[in-house]
Every structure is written in C-alpha cells, then in structure tokens.
mmCIF file of C-alpha atoms and ligand atoms in Angstrom:
data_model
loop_
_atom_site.group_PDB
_atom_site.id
_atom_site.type_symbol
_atom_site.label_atom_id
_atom_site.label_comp_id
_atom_site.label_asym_id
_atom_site.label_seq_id
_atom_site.Cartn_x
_atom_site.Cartn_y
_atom_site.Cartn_z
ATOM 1 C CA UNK A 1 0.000 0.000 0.000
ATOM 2 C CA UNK A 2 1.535 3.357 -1.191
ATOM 3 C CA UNK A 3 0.512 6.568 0.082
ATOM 4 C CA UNK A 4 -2.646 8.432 -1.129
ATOM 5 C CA UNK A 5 -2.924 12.122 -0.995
ATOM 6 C CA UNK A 6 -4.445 13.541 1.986
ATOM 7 C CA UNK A 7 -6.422 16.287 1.672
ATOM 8 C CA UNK A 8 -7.432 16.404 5.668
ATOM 9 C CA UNK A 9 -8.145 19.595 6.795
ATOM 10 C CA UNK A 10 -6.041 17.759 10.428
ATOM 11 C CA UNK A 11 -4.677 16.267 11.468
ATOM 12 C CA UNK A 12 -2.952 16.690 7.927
ATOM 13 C CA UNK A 13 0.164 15.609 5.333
ATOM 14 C CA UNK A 14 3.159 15.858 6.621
ATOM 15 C CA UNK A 15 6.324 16.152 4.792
ATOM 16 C CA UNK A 16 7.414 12.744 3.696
ATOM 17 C CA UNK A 17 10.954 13.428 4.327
ATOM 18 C CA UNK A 18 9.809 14.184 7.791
ATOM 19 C CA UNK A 19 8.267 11.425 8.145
ATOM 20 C CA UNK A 20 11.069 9.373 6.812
ATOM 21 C CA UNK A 21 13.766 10.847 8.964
ATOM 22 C CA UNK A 22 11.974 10.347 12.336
ATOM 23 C CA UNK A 23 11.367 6.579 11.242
ATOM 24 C CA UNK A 24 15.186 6.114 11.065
ATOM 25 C CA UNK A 25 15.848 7.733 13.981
ATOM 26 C CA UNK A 26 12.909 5.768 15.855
ATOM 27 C CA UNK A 27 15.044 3.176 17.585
ATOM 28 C CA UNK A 28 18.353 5.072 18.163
ATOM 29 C CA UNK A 29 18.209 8.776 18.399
ATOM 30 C CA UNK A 30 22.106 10.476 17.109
ATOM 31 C CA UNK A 31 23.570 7.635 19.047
ATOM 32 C CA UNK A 32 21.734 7.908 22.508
ATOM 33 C CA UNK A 33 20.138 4.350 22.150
ATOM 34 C CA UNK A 34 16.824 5.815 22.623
ATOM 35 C CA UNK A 35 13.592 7.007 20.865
ATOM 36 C CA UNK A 36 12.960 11.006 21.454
ATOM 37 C CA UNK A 37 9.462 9.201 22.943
ATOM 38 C CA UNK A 38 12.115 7.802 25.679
ATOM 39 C CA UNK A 39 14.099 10.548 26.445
ATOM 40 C CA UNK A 40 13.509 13.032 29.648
ATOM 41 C CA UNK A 41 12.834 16.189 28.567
ATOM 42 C CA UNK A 42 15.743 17.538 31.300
ATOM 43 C CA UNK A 43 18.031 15.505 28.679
ATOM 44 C CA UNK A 44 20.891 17.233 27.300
ATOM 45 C CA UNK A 45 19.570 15.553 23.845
ATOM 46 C CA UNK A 46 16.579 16.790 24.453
ATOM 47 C CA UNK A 47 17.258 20.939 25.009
ATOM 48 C CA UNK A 48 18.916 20.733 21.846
ATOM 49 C CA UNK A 49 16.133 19.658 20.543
ATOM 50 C CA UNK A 50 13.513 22.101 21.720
ATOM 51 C CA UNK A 51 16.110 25.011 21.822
ATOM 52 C CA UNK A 52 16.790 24.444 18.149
ATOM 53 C CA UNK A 53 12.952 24.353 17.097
ATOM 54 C CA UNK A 54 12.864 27.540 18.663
ATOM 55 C CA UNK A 55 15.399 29.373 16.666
ATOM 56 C CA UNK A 56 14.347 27.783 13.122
ATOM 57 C CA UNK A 57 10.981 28.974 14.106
ATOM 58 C CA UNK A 58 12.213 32.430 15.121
ATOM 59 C CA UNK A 59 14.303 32.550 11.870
ATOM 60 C CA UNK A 60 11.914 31.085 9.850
ATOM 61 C CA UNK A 61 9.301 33.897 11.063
ATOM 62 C CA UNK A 62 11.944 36.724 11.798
ATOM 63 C CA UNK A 63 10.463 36.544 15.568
ATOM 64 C CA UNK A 64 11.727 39.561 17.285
ATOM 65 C CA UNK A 65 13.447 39.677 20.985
ATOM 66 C CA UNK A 66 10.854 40.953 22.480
ATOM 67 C CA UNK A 67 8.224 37.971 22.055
ATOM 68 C CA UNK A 68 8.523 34.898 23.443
ATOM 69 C CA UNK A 69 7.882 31.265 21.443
ATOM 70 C CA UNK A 70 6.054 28.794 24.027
ATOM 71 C CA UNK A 71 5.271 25.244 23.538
ATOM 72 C CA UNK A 72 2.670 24.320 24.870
ATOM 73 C CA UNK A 73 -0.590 21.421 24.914
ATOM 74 C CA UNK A 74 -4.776 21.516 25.061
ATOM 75 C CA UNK A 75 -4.952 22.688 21.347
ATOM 76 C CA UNK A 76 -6.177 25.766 20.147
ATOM 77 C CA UNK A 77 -9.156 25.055 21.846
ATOM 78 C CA UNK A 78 -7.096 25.539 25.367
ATOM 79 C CA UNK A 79 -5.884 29.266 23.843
ATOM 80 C CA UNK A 80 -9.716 30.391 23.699
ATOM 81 C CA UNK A 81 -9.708 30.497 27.750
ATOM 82 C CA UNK A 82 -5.758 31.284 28.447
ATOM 83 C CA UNK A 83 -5.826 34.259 26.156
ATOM 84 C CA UNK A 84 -8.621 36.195 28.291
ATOM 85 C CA UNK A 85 -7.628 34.929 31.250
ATOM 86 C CA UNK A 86 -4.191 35.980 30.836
ATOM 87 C CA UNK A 87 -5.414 39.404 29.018
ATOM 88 C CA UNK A 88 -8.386 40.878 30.295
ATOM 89 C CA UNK A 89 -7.444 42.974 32.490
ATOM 90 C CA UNK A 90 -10.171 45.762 31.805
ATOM 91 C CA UNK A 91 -12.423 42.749 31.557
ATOM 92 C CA UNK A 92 -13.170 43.540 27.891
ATOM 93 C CA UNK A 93 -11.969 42.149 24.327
ATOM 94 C CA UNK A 94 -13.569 42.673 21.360
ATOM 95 C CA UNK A 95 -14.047 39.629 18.491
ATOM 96 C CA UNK A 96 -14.656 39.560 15.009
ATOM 97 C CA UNK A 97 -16.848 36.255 14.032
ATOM 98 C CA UNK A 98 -15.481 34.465 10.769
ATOM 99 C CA UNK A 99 -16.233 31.031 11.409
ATOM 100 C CA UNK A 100 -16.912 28.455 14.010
ATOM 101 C CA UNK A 101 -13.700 29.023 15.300
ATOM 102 C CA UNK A 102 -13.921 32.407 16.326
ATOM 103 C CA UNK A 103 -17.489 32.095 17.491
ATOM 104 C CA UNK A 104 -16.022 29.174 20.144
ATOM 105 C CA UNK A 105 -13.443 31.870 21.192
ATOM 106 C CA UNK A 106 -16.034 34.465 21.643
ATOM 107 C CA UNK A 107 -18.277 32.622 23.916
ATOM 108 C CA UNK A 108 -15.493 30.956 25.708
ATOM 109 C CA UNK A 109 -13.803 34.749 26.366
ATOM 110 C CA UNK A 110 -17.663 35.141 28.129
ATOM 111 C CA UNK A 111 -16.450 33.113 30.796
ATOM 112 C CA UNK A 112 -14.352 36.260 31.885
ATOM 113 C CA UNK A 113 -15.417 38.966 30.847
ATOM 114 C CA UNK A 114 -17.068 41.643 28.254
ATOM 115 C CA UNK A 115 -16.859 40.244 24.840
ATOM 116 C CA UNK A 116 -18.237 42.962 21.636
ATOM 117 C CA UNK A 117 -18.583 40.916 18.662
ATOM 118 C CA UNK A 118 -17.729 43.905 16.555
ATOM 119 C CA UNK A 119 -17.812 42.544 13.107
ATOM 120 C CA UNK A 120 -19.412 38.986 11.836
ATOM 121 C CA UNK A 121 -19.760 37.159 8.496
ATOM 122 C CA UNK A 122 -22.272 34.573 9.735
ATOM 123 C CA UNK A 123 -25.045 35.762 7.576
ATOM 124 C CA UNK A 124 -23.360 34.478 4.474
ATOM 125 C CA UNK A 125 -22.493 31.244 6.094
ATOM 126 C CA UNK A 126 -19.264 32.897 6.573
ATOM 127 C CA UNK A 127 -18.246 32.933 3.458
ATOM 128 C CA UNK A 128 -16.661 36.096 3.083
ATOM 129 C CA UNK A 129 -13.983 38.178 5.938
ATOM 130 C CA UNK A 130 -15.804 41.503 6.908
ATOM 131 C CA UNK A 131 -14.441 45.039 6.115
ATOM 132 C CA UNK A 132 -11.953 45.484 8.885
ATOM 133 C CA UNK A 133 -11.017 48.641 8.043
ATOM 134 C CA UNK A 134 -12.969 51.089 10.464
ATOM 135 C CA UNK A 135 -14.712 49.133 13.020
ATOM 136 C CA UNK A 136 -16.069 49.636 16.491
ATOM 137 C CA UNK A 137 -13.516 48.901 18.631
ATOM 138 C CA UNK A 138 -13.975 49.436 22.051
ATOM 139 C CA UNK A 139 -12.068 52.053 23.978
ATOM 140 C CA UNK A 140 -11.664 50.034 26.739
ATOM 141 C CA UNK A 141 -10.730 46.455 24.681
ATOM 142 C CA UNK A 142 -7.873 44.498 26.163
ATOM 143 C CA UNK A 143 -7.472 43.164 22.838
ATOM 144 C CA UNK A 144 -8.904 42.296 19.368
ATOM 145 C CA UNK A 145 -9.593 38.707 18.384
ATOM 146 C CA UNK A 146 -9.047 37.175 14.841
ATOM 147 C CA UNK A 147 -8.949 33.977 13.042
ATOM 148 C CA UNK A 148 -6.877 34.406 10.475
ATOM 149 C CA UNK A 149 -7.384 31.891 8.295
ATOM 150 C CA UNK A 150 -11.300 29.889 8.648
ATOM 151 C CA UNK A 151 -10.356 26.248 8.440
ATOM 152 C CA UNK A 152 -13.799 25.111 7.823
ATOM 153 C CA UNK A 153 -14.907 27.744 5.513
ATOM 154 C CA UNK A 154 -12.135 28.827 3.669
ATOM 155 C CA UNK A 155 -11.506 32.281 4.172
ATOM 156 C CA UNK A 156 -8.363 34.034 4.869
ATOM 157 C CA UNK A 157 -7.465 37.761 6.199
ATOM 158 C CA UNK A 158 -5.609 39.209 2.926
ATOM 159 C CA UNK A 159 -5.230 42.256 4.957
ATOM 160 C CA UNK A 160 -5.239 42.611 9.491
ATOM 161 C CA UNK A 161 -8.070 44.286 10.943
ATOM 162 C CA UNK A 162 -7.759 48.021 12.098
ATOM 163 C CA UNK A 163 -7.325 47.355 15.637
ATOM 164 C CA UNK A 164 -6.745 51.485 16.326
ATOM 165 C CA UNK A 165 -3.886 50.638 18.758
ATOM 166 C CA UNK A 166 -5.235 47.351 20.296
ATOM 167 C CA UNK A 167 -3.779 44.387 20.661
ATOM 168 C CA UNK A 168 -3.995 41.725 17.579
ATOM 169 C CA UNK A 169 -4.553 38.178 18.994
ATOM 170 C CA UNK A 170 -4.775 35.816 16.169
ATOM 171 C CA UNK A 171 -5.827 31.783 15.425
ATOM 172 C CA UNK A 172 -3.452 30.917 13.043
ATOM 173 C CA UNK A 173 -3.439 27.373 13.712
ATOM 174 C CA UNK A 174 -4.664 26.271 9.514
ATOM 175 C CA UNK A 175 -1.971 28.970 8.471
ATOM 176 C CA UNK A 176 0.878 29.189 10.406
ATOM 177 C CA UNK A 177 3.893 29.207 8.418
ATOM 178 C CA UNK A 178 2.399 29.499 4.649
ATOM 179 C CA UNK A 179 3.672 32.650 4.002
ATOM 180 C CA UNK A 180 5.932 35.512 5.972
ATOM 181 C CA UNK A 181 3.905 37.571 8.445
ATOM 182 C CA UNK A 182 5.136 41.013 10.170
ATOM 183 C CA UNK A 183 4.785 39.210 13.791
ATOM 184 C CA UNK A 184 5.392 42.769 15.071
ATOM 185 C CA UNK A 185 1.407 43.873 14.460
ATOM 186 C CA UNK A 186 0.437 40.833 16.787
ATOM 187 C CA UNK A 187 0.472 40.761 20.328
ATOM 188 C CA UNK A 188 -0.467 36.990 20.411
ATOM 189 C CA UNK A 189 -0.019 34.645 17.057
ATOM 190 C CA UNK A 190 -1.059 30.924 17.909
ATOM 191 C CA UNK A 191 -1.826 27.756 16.413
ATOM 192 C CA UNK A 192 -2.222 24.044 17.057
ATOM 193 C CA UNK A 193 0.464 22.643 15.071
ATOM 194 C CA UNK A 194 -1.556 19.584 13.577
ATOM 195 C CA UNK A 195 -3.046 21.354 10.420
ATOM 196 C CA UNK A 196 0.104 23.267 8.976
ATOM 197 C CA UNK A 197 3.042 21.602 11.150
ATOM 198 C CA UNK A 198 3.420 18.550 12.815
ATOM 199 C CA UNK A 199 1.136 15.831 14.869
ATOM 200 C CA UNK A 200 -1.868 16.984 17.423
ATOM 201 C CA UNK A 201 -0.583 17.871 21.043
ATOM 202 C CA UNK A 202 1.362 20.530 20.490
ATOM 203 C CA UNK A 203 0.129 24.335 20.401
ATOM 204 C CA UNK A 204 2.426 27.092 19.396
ATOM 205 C CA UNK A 205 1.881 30.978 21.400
ATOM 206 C CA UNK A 206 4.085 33.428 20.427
ATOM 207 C CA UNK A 207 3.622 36.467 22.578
ATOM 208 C CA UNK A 208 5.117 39.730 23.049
ATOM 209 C CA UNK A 209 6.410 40.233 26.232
ATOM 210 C CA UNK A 210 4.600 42.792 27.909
ATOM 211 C CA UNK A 211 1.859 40.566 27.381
ATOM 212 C CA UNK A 212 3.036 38.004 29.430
ATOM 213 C CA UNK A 213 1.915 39.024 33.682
ATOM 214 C CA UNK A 214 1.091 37.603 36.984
ATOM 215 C CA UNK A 215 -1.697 40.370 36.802
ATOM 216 C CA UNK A 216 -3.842 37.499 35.441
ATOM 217 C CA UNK A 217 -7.929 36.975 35.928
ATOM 218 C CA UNK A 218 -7.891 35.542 39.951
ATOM 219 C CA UNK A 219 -8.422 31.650 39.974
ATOM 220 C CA UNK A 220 -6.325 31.221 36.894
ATOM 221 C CA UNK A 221 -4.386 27.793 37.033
ATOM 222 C CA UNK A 222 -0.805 27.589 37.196
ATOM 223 C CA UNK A 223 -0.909 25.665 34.008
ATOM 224 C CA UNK A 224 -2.762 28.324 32.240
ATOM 225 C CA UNK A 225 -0.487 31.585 33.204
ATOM 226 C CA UNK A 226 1.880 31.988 30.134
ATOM 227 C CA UNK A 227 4.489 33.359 32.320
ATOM 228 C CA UNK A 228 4.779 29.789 34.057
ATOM 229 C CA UNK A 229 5.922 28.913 30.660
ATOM 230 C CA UNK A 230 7.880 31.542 29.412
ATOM 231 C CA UNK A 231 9.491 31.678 32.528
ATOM 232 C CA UNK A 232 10.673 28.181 32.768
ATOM 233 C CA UNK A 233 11.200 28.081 28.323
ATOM 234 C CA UNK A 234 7.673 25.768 28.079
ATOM 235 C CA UNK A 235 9.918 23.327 30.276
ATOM 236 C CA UNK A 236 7.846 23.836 33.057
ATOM 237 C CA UNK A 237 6.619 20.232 32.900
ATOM 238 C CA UNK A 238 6.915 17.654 30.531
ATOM 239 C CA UNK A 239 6.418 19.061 27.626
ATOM 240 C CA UNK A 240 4.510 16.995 24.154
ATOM 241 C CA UNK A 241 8.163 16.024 23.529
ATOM 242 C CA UNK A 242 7.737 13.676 20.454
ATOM 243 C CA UNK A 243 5.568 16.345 18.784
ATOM 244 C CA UNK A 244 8.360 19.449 19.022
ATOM 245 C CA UNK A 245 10.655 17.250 17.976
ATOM 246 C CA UNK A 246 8.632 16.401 14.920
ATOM 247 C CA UNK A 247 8.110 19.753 14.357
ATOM 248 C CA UNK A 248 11.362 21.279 14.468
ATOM 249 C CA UNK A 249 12.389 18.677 11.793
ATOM 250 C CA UNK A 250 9.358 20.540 9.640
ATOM 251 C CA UNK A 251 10.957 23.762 10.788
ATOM 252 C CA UNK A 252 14.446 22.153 8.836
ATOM 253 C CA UNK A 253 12.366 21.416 6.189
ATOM 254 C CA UNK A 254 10.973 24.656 5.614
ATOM 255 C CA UNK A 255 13.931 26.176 5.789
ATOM 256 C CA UNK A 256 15.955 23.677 3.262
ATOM 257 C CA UNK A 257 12.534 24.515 1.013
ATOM 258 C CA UNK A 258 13.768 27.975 1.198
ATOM 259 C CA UNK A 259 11.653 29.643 3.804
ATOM 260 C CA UNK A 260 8.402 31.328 3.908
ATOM 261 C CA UNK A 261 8.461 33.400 0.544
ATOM 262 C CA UNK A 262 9.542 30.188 -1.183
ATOM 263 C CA UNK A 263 6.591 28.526 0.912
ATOM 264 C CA UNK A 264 3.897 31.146 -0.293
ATOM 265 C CA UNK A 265 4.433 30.808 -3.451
ATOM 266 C CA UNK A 266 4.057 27.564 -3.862
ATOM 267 C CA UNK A 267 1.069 27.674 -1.824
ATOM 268 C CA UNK A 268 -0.257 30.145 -4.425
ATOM 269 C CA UNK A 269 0.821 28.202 -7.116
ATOM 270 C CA UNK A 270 -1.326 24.969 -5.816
ATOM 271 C CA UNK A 271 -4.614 27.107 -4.971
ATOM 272 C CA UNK A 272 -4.522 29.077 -8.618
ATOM 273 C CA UNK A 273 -4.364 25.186 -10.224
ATOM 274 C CA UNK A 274 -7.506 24.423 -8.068
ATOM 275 C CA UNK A 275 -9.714 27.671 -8.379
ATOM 276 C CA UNK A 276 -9.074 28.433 -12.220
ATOM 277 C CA UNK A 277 -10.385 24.631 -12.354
ATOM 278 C CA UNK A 278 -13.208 25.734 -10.381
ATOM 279 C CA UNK A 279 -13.710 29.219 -12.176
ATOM 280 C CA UNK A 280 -14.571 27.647 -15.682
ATOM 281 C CA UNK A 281 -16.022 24.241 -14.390
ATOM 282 C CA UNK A 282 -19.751 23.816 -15.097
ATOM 283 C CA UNK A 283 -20.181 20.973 -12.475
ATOM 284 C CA UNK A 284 -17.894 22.214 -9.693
ATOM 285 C CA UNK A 285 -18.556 26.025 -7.807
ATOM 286 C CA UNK A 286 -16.185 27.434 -4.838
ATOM 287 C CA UNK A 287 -18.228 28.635 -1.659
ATOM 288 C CA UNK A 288 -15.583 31.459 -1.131
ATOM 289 C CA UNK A 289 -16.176 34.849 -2.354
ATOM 290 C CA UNK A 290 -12.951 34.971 -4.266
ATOM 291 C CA UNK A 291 -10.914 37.992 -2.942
ATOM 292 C CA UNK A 292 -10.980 36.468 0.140
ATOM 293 C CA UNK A 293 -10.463 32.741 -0.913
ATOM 294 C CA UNK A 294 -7.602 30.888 1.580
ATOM 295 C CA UNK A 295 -4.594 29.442 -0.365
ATOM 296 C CA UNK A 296 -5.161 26.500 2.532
ATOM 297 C CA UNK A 297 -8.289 25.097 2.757
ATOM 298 C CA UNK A 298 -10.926 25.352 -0.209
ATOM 299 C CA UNK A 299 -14.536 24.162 0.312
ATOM 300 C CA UNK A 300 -16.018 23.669 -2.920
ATOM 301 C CA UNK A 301 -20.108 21.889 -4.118
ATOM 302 C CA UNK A 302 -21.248 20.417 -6.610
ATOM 303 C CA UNK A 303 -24.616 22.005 -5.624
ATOM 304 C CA UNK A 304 -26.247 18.427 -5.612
ATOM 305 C CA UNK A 305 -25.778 16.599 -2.285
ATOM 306 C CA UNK A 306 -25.820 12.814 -3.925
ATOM 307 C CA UNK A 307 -23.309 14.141 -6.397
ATOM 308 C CA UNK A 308 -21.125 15.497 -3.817
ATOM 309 C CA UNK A 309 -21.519 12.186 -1.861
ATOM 310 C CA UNK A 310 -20.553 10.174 -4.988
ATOM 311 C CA UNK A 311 -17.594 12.529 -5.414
ATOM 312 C CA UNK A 312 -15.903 11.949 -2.358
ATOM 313 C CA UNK A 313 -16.789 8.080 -2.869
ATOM 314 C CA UNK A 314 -14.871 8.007 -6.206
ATOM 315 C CA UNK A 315 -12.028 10.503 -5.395
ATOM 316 C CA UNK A 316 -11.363 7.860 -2.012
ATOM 317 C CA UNK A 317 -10.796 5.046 -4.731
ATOM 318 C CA UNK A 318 -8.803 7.068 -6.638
ATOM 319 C CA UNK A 319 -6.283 7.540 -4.042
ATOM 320 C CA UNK A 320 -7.529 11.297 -2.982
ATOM 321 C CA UNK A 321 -8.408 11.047 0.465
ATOM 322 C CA UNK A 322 -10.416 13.186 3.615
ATOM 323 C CA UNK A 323 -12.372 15.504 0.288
ATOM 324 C CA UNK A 324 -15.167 15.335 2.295
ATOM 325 C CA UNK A 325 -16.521 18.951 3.792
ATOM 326 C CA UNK A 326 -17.392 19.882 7.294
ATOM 327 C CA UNK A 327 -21.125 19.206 8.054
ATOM 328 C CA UNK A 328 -21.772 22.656 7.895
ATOM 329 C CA UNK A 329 -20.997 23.767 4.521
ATOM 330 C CA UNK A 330 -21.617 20.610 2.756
ATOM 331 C CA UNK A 331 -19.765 19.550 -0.174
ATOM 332 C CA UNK A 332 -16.168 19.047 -0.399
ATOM 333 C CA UNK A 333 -12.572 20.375 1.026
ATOM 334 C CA UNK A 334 -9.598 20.416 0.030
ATOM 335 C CA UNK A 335 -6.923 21.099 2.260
ATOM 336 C CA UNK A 336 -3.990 21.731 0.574
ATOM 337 C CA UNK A 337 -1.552 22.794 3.227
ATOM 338 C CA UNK A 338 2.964 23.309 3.014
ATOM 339 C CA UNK A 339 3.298 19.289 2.565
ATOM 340 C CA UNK A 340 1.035 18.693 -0.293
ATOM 341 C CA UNK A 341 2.685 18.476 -3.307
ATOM 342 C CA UNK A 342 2.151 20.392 -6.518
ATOM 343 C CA UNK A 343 1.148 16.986 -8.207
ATOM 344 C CA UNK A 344 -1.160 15.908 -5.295
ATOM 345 C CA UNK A 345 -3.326 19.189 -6.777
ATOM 346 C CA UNK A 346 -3.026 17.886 -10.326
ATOM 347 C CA UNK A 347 -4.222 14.616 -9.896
ATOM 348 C CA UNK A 348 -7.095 16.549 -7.450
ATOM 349 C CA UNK A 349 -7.698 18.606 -10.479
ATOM 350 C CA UNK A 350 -7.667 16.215 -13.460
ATOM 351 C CA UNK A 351 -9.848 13.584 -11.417
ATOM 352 C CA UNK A 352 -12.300 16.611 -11.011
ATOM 353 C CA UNK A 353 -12.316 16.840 -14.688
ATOM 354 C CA UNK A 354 -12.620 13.598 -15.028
ATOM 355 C CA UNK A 355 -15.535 13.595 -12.831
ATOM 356 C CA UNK A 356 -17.154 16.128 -14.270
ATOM 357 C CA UNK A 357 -17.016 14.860 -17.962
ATOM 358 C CA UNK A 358 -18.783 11.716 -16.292
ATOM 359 C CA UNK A 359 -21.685 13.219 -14.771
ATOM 360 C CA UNK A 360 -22.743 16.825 -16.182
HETATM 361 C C1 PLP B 1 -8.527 23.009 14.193
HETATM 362 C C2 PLP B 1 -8.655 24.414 14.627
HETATM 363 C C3 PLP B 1 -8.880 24.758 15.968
HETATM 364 C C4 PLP B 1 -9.064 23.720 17.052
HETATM 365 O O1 PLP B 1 -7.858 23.100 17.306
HETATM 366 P P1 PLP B 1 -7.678 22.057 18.494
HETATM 367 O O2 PLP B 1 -6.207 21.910 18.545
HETATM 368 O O3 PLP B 1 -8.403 20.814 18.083
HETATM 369 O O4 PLP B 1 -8.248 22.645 19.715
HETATM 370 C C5 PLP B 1 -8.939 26.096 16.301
HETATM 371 N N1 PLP B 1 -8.782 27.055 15.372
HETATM 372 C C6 PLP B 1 -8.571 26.756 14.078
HETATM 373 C C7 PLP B 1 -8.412 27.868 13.090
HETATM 374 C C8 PLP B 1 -8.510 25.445 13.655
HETATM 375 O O5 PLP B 1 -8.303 25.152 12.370
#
C-alpha cells in the first residue's frame, strides 16, 4: 500500500521526508540508544532539541526579541480560555466572528469577561472576511480577536483588521507558516500545530512580552499563566516532547525549502491550479467569495448533495483522500496545506475533470 494524498483539513500531510527521517531515527536517536518518545525532557539531547525548534521557528518567522515562542498542549481550543484569562485585564476584548472558530473563542472569552462581537460574516455562512477597516472597537478592549485563516470555511485575512492601537490576537493554527507575516502587528499569534506543522498535542503561542503578567484573571491555574511557561522556556513540565521534535524537523524542512516566501508561493501556485479549475467548471462552484479565498483550505459543491456524496466516494478510490466537507458547509474540502505536493493538486484537479465529464 503506497501513500494516497491527503487532503485532511487535520490532522494533515506531513512532509514525507519528515516522516522518513523520524522513522530512522525511531530506535536510536544520534547515538543515545533511545527514541525522542524515551528521552527526559531535562536531557541534554533533548534541550537541543527544543532550543533548536525555537530558533528555526524564530528565523523562519523573523520573531523579534521581544516575544517569546512557548510550547505548549490543550490545542487551540485551550488558547480560547488562556488568552482572556491571561489578558483581560479591563475585563473587555472585542471579536470579530469568521467562522466556528472564532465564534467558540467568543463565547469561551464570556467566561471572563465583556466580549463585543464587533464585526461577523455569519449571515453568508461565513463565506466572506468583513471590512476590517474602520470598526467599532472598544475604547476600553484588552485586545482584538481574529482567526486568520477559517479552516472550515475557507476564508483568509488578505489584509489585518484596524485594531486602532489594540492588541492583535490571532488563530493561526490552519496557516501558520504558509507565508511571511510582520509578527510585530500581533500581540499573540497561535496555532495548534496539527493542520500546517506537525502531529496533534502541540500548540504554538508566540507572545510579546509585555503581554506576558502575573496580573492574570484571579483563579487562573498555574498551568494556564503563560508566564509559568515563558518563565521556565515551556519546560515547566513535561512538555509533548515527540511532537516538538517532529516539528522542528518541519521547521528544517521549511527552511531547506527555502523559507516562507519560497513557501507562499508555492502555496499560491497549488490554490490558482484548483480555483481556475473551479472558475470555468460547469459541475464544480467554490463557496468562497474569491478575494478572500484561503490558499489552505478550499470548500467547494457540486450544488447536488448525492453528487457530492458520490464525489468523495470516487475521489477515495482514486487515491484522494479526507475531500469530504465539514457538516456545515456541505460539499467538499480540500486542504492543501505546506506538505502537499504540486502533483497531489493535479491529480485533485484532473480527477475533477474527469468527474465532471462523467456526470454533467
Ligand atoms: C482546528 C482548529 C482549531 C481547534 O484546534 P484544536 O487543537 O483541536 O483545539 C482552532 N482554530 C482553528 C483555526 C482550527 O483550524
């Protein structure tokens, strides 16, 4: 059995040589008779590890001094309660609503405080990123809440909200590290590494520093104060060892690839193949109003719901696998993140036309 394409939106493709290189090193890591699984993470082995992934990923991103990189666990999903409890100190934030994502964060932030939804695109079934270019925000908002790029539906910030001076917190976790960012208009930029990086477990925060307080909402656990962490270099406990390792070999990767401009182009270069195909198909329609189409994850319908069911059926035997769409959007998604090849797209694309020949 060969491999098939994966088109999972994540846990998602990894690079093969990745893959590859932590299979050889599996039994014996560089000669310590161990797996990294094995090791303590107090290991001399193991800092090198960890403090290595942390400067590829600060050169990869051009991370400045003054934020810290934290590795930490409890997915994404764990960031939606640490972020207001560790930034609210006027008790307020202010979120704008692009997905199911966002909408989790908002409620969660509830928990703690004031939260103004001050821009939405759920009356479009998010299909579109609002105008952020002269919102509400409020005077009083610890910070301003984004996800960047909308996993589920597609869509992708081509340009950061107006935050009039407030802090920029930002999901990232379906496009971290697909193109360069200017990390200096974020306060927070964080991810759970299993859509664009590595395996589940692991969620990156990068934080600038004046962010990072005891002054944190009263009750908060140890755990879930990000100075614990940047304090003790996300060594406070045992950290999802395995997974930072496997990461900072993606991190190599990248970098042998070329970095982040060579990354975003090729990322553009897979999502024009796709949505040309879908801009003259007759059978085939993108969800995604198209300035704000995500080069990472692209929902797309047939507009008949046994067609789209036979589609993914047929694309599975063909060795295209995980087309299927989330429940709420219907249809089909192709996530086509850093590891997918150029020809995993053209065999996506020509069994589309295939496909469509067939049954129009
Ligand atoms: C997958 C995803 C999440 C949830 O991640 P978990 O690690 O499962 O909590 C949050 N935000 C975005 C943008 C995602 O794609």
């Amino acid at each position: 059995m060969g491999r098939v394409y994966n088109f999972s939106a994540g846990p998602a493709v990894l690079p093969e040589e990745v893959l590859k290189e932590a299979a050889e090193e599996m039994l014996d890591y560089k000669g310590t008779g161990m797996s990294v699984m094995e090791m303590s993470h107090r290991s001399k082995a193991y800092e090198e590890i960890i403090t290595e992934a942390e400067a590829d990923l600060r050169e990869l991103m051009g991370i400045p001094d003054n934020y810290k990189v934290l590795f930490l666990q409890g997915g994404a999903s764990q960031q939606f309660a640490m972020i207001p409890m560790n930034l609210m100190k006027n008790k307020v934030a202010d979120y704008i609503v692009t997905g199911q994502w966002a909408k989790k964060a908002a409620s969660e932030a509830e928990k703690y405080g004031k939260v103004n939804r001050i821009a939405s695109s759920e009356d479009k079934t998010y299909s579109y990123i609002p105008d952020c270019s002269d919102l509400p925000v409020s005077e009083d908002a610890d910070y301003v809440y984004i996800c960047e790029n909308n996993t589920i539906y597609g869509t992708k910030y081509k340009e950061l909200p107006n935050t009039k001076g407030k802090t920029l917190v930002a999901d990232v976790s379906s496009c971290f590290l697909s193109e360069p960012v200017d990390v200096t208009k974020y306060g927070i930029i964080y991810g759970g590494v299993q859509k664009n990086i590595g395996p589940a477990g692991v969620v990156i925060v990068i934080i600038r520093e004046d962010l990072i307080t005891e002054d944190v909402i009263p009750g908060t656990p140890t755990m879930l104060t990000y100075k614990t962490h940047a304090d003790a270099k996300s060594l406070y406990n045992t950290p999802p060892a395995y997974g930072i390792y496997i990461c900072g070999k993606v991190f190599k990767w990248l970098k042998k690839m070329g970095g982040l401009e060579v990354m975003k182009e090729r990322n553009e270069k897979k999502a024009k193949l796709l949505y040309d195909f879908l801009d003259q198909s007759k059978l085939f329609k993108g969800t995604v109003v198209p300035k704000d189409r995500s080069l990472m994850n692209v929902p797309f319908v047939t507009g008949n719901e046994e067609l789209d069911a036979k589609f993914v059926k047929e694309s599975r035997a063909a060795g295209l696998e995980n087309l299927k769409g989330h429940r709420t959007v219907g249809g089909m998604r192709a996530s086509i993140y850093n590891a997918m090849p150029y020809e995993g797209v053209e065999a996506l694309v020509a069994f589309m036309k295939k496909f469509e020949e067939e049954n129009l």
